[in-house]
Structure formats: C-alpha cells, structure tokens
Amino acid sequence: MSTDIELNGNNIIEENIANFLQNRTEEQLAAVLSSIRKQMRDGASFVVAIEPSDSGMQFKEVVLKDGRTCGLVFTGFEELMKGSKTISTFMVNMKQLFDAVLANKESDGLLINAYGNSFLLDRQFISLIIG
C-alpha cells in the first residue's frame, strides 16, 4: 500500500479494473466507475505523467490505435514502475484532473495504468463520475 495519503484507497480501483478486464459486465464497469467516484469524493489523487513542452510542462499523452488522445495517469507509483521508460510525474487531485480533461476539447480522456491492467476513462465516463 502506498505511503502517500492522496493515493490511499486507489488499490480498490486497481482491483476493480482487473475484475472488469476478466469479466466485462455492466456490473463490473459500474464497480470501476463507482470506486473512482468514491476516491474522487474522498480527495484522492492520481499520479500523472508529464513531459517538457515549449510552454513548460504538460500532461504526457498517448494516441490510441483508434486515434483518440488520452493523458497517462496511474493509481500509484507501483503501477508507474511497471513501465520500461522513465517518466516525470506529479500527483493531481482527481476532481481537478477530471475538470481539466473536460475543459480540454483536444483530450479524449485518461488512460489509467497504461503498463498493467489499463482502463480508458473517456470523457463520457468522467462526466458520469463527476455527476
């Protein structure tokens, strides 16, 4: 378990994503979204990948096979370390992050835990979580 208080409880999100990937049902999807919503309401954060840009730092984004662009976020540093590349990161409050994604028309969402059991949290899911 993480020692960063802002990440405490994110392991439940990881477990729900793993369960959803094994059994893609509406109930499992609801469990993923509900666990993210609970963490957001509790003031939890994601570890966000960043990279240098001309104007300073920006969220690291990936382009998916279907052409959608998503920011890389992780439930904890353990998930981040599953990747082979060194990435600069910082922690961002989930609610603030969700608001930023919805305000950025060029972003299609967030890819949670890209190096393990990943889950695409698209704009529609983010809107549902925020309520």
PDB file of C-alpha atoms in Angstrom:
ATOM      1  CA  MET A   1       0.000   0.000   0.000  1.00  0.00           C
ATOM      2  CA  SER A   2       1.164   3.492  -0.826  1.00  0.00           C
ATOM      3  CA  THR A   3       2.524   5.756   1.895  1.00  0.00           C
ATOM      4  CA  ASP A   4       1.166   8.822   0.061  1.00  0.00           C
ATOM      5  CA  ILE A   5      -2.134   9.647   1.747  1.00  0.00           C
ATOM      6  CA  GLU A   6      -3.550  11.065  -1.525  1.00  0.00           C
ATOM      7  CA  LEU A   7      -3.156   7.610  -3.108  1.00  0.00           C
ATOM      8  CA  ASN A   8      -4.614   5.570  -0.227  1.00  0.00           C
ATOM      9  CA  GLY A   9      -7.548   3.501  -1.445  1.00  0.00           C
ATOM     10  CA  ASN A  10      -6.551   3.600  -5.113  1.00  0.00           C
ATOM     11  CA  ASN A  11      -5.756  -0.107  -4.849  1.00  0.00           C
ATOM     12  CA  ILE A  12      -9.543  -0.692  -4.897  1.00  0.00           C
ATOM     13  CA  ILE A  13      -9.628   0.970  -8.327  1.00  0.00           C
ATOM     14  CA  GLU A  14      -6.844  -1.394  -9.465  1.00  0.00           C
ATOM     15  CA  GLU A  15      -8.775  -4.424  -8.194  1.00  0.00           C
ATOM     16  CA  ASN A  16     -11.983  -3.314  -9.884  1.00  0.00           C
ATOM     17  CA  ILE A  17     -10.190  -2.705 -13.192  1.00  0.00           C
ATOM     18  CA  ALA A  18      -8.633  -6.193 -13.012  1.00  0.00           C
ATOM     19  CA  ASN A  19     -12.067  -7.711 -12.305  1.00  0.00           C
ATOM     20  CA  PHE A  20     -13.612  -5.774 -15.190  1.00  0.00           C
ATOM     21  CA  LEU A  21     -10.908  -6.916 -17.612  1.00  0.00           C
ATOM     22  CA  GLN A  22     -11.576 -10.543 -16.627  1.00  0.00           C
ATOM     23  CA  ASN A  23     -15.365 -10.234 -16.788  1.00  0.00           C
ATOM     24  CA  ARG A  24     -16.594  -7.298 -18.894  1.00  0.00           C
ATOM     25  CA  THR A  25     -20.077  -6.864 -17.481  1.00  0.00           C
ATOM     26  CA  GLU A  26     -22.094  -3.767 -16.724  1.00  0.00           C
ATOM     27  CA  GLU A  27     -21.803  -4.595 -13.022  1.00  0.00           C
ATOM     28  CA  GLN A  28     -18.005  -4.732 -13.188  1.00  0.00           C
ATOM     29  CA  LEU A  29     -17.898  -1.480 -15.158  1.00  0.00           C
ATOM     30  CA  ALA A  30     -20.133   0.148 -12.547  1.00  0.00           C
ATOM     31  CA  ALA A  31     -17.758  -1.082  -9.828  1.00  0.00           C
ATOM     32  CA  VAL A  32     -14.780   0.575 -11.575  1.00  0.00           C
ATOM     33  CA  LEU A  33     -16.579   3.875 -12.044  1.00  0.00           C
ATOM     34  CA  SER A  34     -18.003   3.811  -8.501  1.00  0.00           C
ATOM     35  CA  SER A  35     -14.586   3.193  -6.964  1.00  0.00           C
ATOM     36  CA  ILE A  36     -13.104   6.091  -8.927  1.00  0.00           C
ATOM     37  CA  ARG A  37     -16.019   8.326  -7.878  1.00  0.00           C
ATOM     38  CA  LYS A  38     -15.576   7.366  -4.213  1.00  0.00           C
ATOM     39  CA  GLN A  39     -11.861   8.146  -4.371  1.00  0.00           C
ATOM     40  CA  MET A  40     -12.563  11.457  -6.103  1.00  0.00           C
ATOM     41  CA  ARG A  41     -15.065  12.424  -3.388  1.00  0.00           C
ATOM     42  CA  ASP A  42     -12.537  11.439  -0.722  1.00  0.00           C
ATOM     43  CA  GLY A  43      -9.991  13.863  -2.232  1.00  0.00           C
ATOM     44  CA  ALA A  44      -7.702  11.203  -3.734  1.00  0.00           C
ATOM     45  CA  SER A  45      -5.149  11.821  -6.470  1.00  0.00           C
ATOM     46  CA  PHE A  46      -3.704  10.076  -9.499  1.00  0.00           C
ATOM     47  CA  VAL A  47      -0.022  10.026 -10.395  1.00  0.00           C
ATOM     48  CA  VAL A  48       0.101  11.986 -13.653  1.00  0.00           C
ATOM     49  CA  ALA A  49       2.817  11.596 -16.275  1.00  0.00           C
ATOM     50  CA  ILE A  50       4.235  14.891 -17.533  1.00  0.00           C
ATOM     51  CA  GLU A  51       6.709  15.923 -20.198  1.00  0.00           C
ATOM     52  CA  PRO A  52       8.500  19.131 -21.149  1.00  0.00           C
ATOM     53  CA  SER A  53       6.906  21.398 -23.738  1.00  0.00           C
ATOM     54  CA  ASP A  54       7.654  24.791 -25.274  1.00  0.00           C
ATOM     55  CA  SER A  55       5.480  26.446 -22.629  1.00  0.00           C
ATOM     56  CA  GLY A  56       6.825  24.465 -19.647  1.00  0.00           C
ATOM     57  CA  MET A  57       5.350  21.128 -18.633  1.00  0.00           C
ATOM     58  CA  GLN A  58       2.281  19.336 -19.966  1.00  0.00           C
ATOM     59  CA  PHE A  59       0.452  16.074 -19.436  1.00  0.00           C
ATOM     60  CA  LYS A  60       2.032  13.186 -21.301  1.00  0.00           C
ATOM     61  CA  GLU A  61      -0.467  11.910 -23.827  1.00  0.00           C
ATOM     62  CA  VAL A  62      -0.701   8.807 -25.941  1.00  0.00           C
ATOM     63  CA  VAL A  63      -2.556   8.309 -29.193  1.00  0.00           C
ATOM     64  CA  LEU A  64      -4.551   5.083 -29.142  1.00  0.00           C
ATOM     65  CA  LYS A  65      -4.936   2.771 -32.150  1.00  0.00           C
ATOM     66  CA  ASP A  66      -8.356   4.280 -32.840  1.00  0.00           C
ATOM     67  CA  GLY A  67      -6.858   7.802 -32.970  1.00  0.00           C
ATOM     68  CA  ARG A  68      -8.098   9.033 -29.585  1.00  0.00           C
ATOM     69  CA  THR A  69      -5.661  11.061 -27.460  1.00  0.00           C
ATOM     70  CA  CYS A  70      -5.501  10.357 -23.731  1.00  0.00           C
ATOM     71  CA  GLY A  71      -3.416  11.500 -20.796  1.00  0.00           C
ATOM     72  CA  LEU A  72      -1.410   8.899 -18.852  1.00  0.00           C
ATOM     73  CA  VAL A  73      -2.338   8.518 -15.186  1.00  0.00           C
ATOM     74  CA  PHE A  74      -1.549   5.889 -12.588  1.00  0.00           C
ATOM     75  CA  THR A  75      -3.241   4.749  -9.395  1.00  0.00           C
ATOM     76  CA  GLY A  76       0.136   4.667  -7.656  1.00  0.00           C
ATOM     77  CA  PHE A  77       3.870   4.667  -8.133  1.00  0.00           C
ATOM     78  CA  GLU A  78       3.941   0.852  -8.215  1.00  0.00           C
ATOM     79  CA  GLU A  79       1.799   0.918 -11.365  1.00  0.00           C
ATOM     80  CA  LEU A  80       4.006   3.578 -12.905  1.00  0.00           C
ATOM     81  CA  MET A  81       7.121   1.479 -12.264  1.00  0.00           C
ATOM     82  CA  LYS A  82       5.732  -1.379 -14.396  1.00  0.00           C
ATOM     83  CA  GLY A  83       6.709   0.682 -17.451  1.00  0.00           C
ATOM     84  CA  SER A  84      10.131   0.487 -19.009  1.00  0.00           C
ATOM     85  CA  LYS A  85      10.525   4.231 -19.609  1.00  0.00           C
ATOM     86  CA  THR A  86      11.423   6.865 -17.060  1.00  0.00           C
ATOM     87  CA  ILE A  87       8.569   9.353 -16.776  1.00  0.00           C
ATOM     88  CA  SER A  88       8.360  12.586 -14.836  1.00  0.00           C
ATOM     89  CA  THR A  89       5.291  12.705 -12.639  1.00  0.00           C
ATOM     90  CA  PHE A  90       3.367  14.590 -10.035  1.00  0.00           C
ATOM     91  CA  MET A  91       0.187  13.895  -8.103  1.00  0.00           C
ATOM     92  CA  VAL A  92      -3.023  15.620  -9.128  1.00  0.00           C
ATOM     93  CA  ASN A  93      -6.338  15.667  -7.295  1.00  0.00           C
ATOM     94  CA  MET A  94      -8.807  13.542  -9.280  1.00  0.00           C
ATOM     95  CA  LYS A  95     -11.581  16.142  -9.373  1.00  0.00           C
ATOM     96  CA  GLN A  96      -9.219  18.847 -10.599  1.00  0.00           C
ATOM     97  CA  LEU A  97      -7.811  16.466 -13.199  1.00  0.00           C
ATOM     98  CA  PHE A  98     -11.275  15.477 -14.433  1.00  0.00           C
ATOM     99  CA  ASP A  99     -12.296  19.127 -14.728  1.00  0.00           C
ATOM    100  CA  ALA A 100      -9.131  19.869 -16.731  1.00  0.00           C
ATOM    101  CA  VAL A 101      -9.752  16.958 -19.108  1.00  0.00           C
ATOM    102  CA  LEU A 102     -13.346  18.037 -19.738  1.00  0.00           C
ATOM    103  CA  ALA A 103     -12.190  21.624 -20.342  1.00  0.00           C
ATOM    104  CA  ASN A 104      -9.590  20.468 -22.904  1.00  0.00           C
ATOM    105  CA  LYS A 105     -11.521  19.685 -26.099  1.00  0.00           C
ATOM    106  CA  GLU A 106      -8.441  18.003 -27.597  1.00  0.00           C
ATOM    107  CA  SER A 107      -8.295  15.318 -24.899  1.00  0.00           C
ATOM    108  CA  ASP A 108     -10.444  12.222 -25.248  1.00  0.00           C
ATOM    109  CA  GLY A 109      -9.844  11.074 -21.668  1.00  0.00           C
ATOM    110  CA  LEU A 110      -7.338   9.364 -19.414  1.00  0.00           C
ATOM    111  CA  LEU A 111      -5.594   6.024 -19.731  1.00  0.00           C
ATOM    112  CA  ILE A 112      -5.287   4.601 -16.228  1.00  0.00           C
ATOM    113  CA  ASN A 113      -2.307   2.280 -15.518  1.00  0.00           C
ATOM    114  CA  ALA A 114      -1.052   2.020 -19.099  1.00  0.00           C
ATOM    115  CA  TYR A 115       1.637  -0.533 -18.198  1.00  0.00           C
ATOM    116  CA  GLY A 116      -0.566  -3.056 -16.431  1.00  0.00           C
ATOM    117  CA  ASN A 117      -4.287  -3.624 -16.283  1.00  0.00           C
ATOM    118  CA  SER A 118      -5.199  -0.465 -18.150  1.00  0.00           C
ATOM    119  CA  PHE A 119      -8.581   1.220 -18.346  1.00  0.00           C
ATOM    120  CA  LEU A 120      -9.691   4.020 -20.654  1.00  0.00           C
ATOM    121  CA  LEU A 121     -11.590   6.635 -18.712  1.00  0.00           C
ATOM    122  CA  ASP A 122     -13.161   8.569 -21.575  1.00  0.00           C
ATOM    123  CA  ARG A 123     -14.973  11.913 -21.408  1.00  0.00           C
ATOM    124  CA  GLN A 124     -18.366  10.219 -21.023  1.00  0.00           C
ATOM    125  CA  PHE A 125     -17.168   8.160 -18.035  1.00  0.00           C
ATOM    126  CA  ILE A 126     -15.554  11.244 -16.482  1.00  0.00           C
ATOM    127  CA  SER A 127     -18.851  13.143 -16.802  1.00  0.00           C
ATOM    128  CA  LEU A 128     -20.697  10.246 -15.154  1.00  0.00           C
ATOM    129  CA  ILE A 129     -18.199  10.136 -12.291  1.00  0.00           C
ATOM    130  CA  ILE A 130     -18.437  13.870 -11.637  1.00  0.00           C
ATOM    131  CA  GLY A 131     -22.240  13.638 -11.720  1.00  0.00           C
TER     132      GLY A 131
END
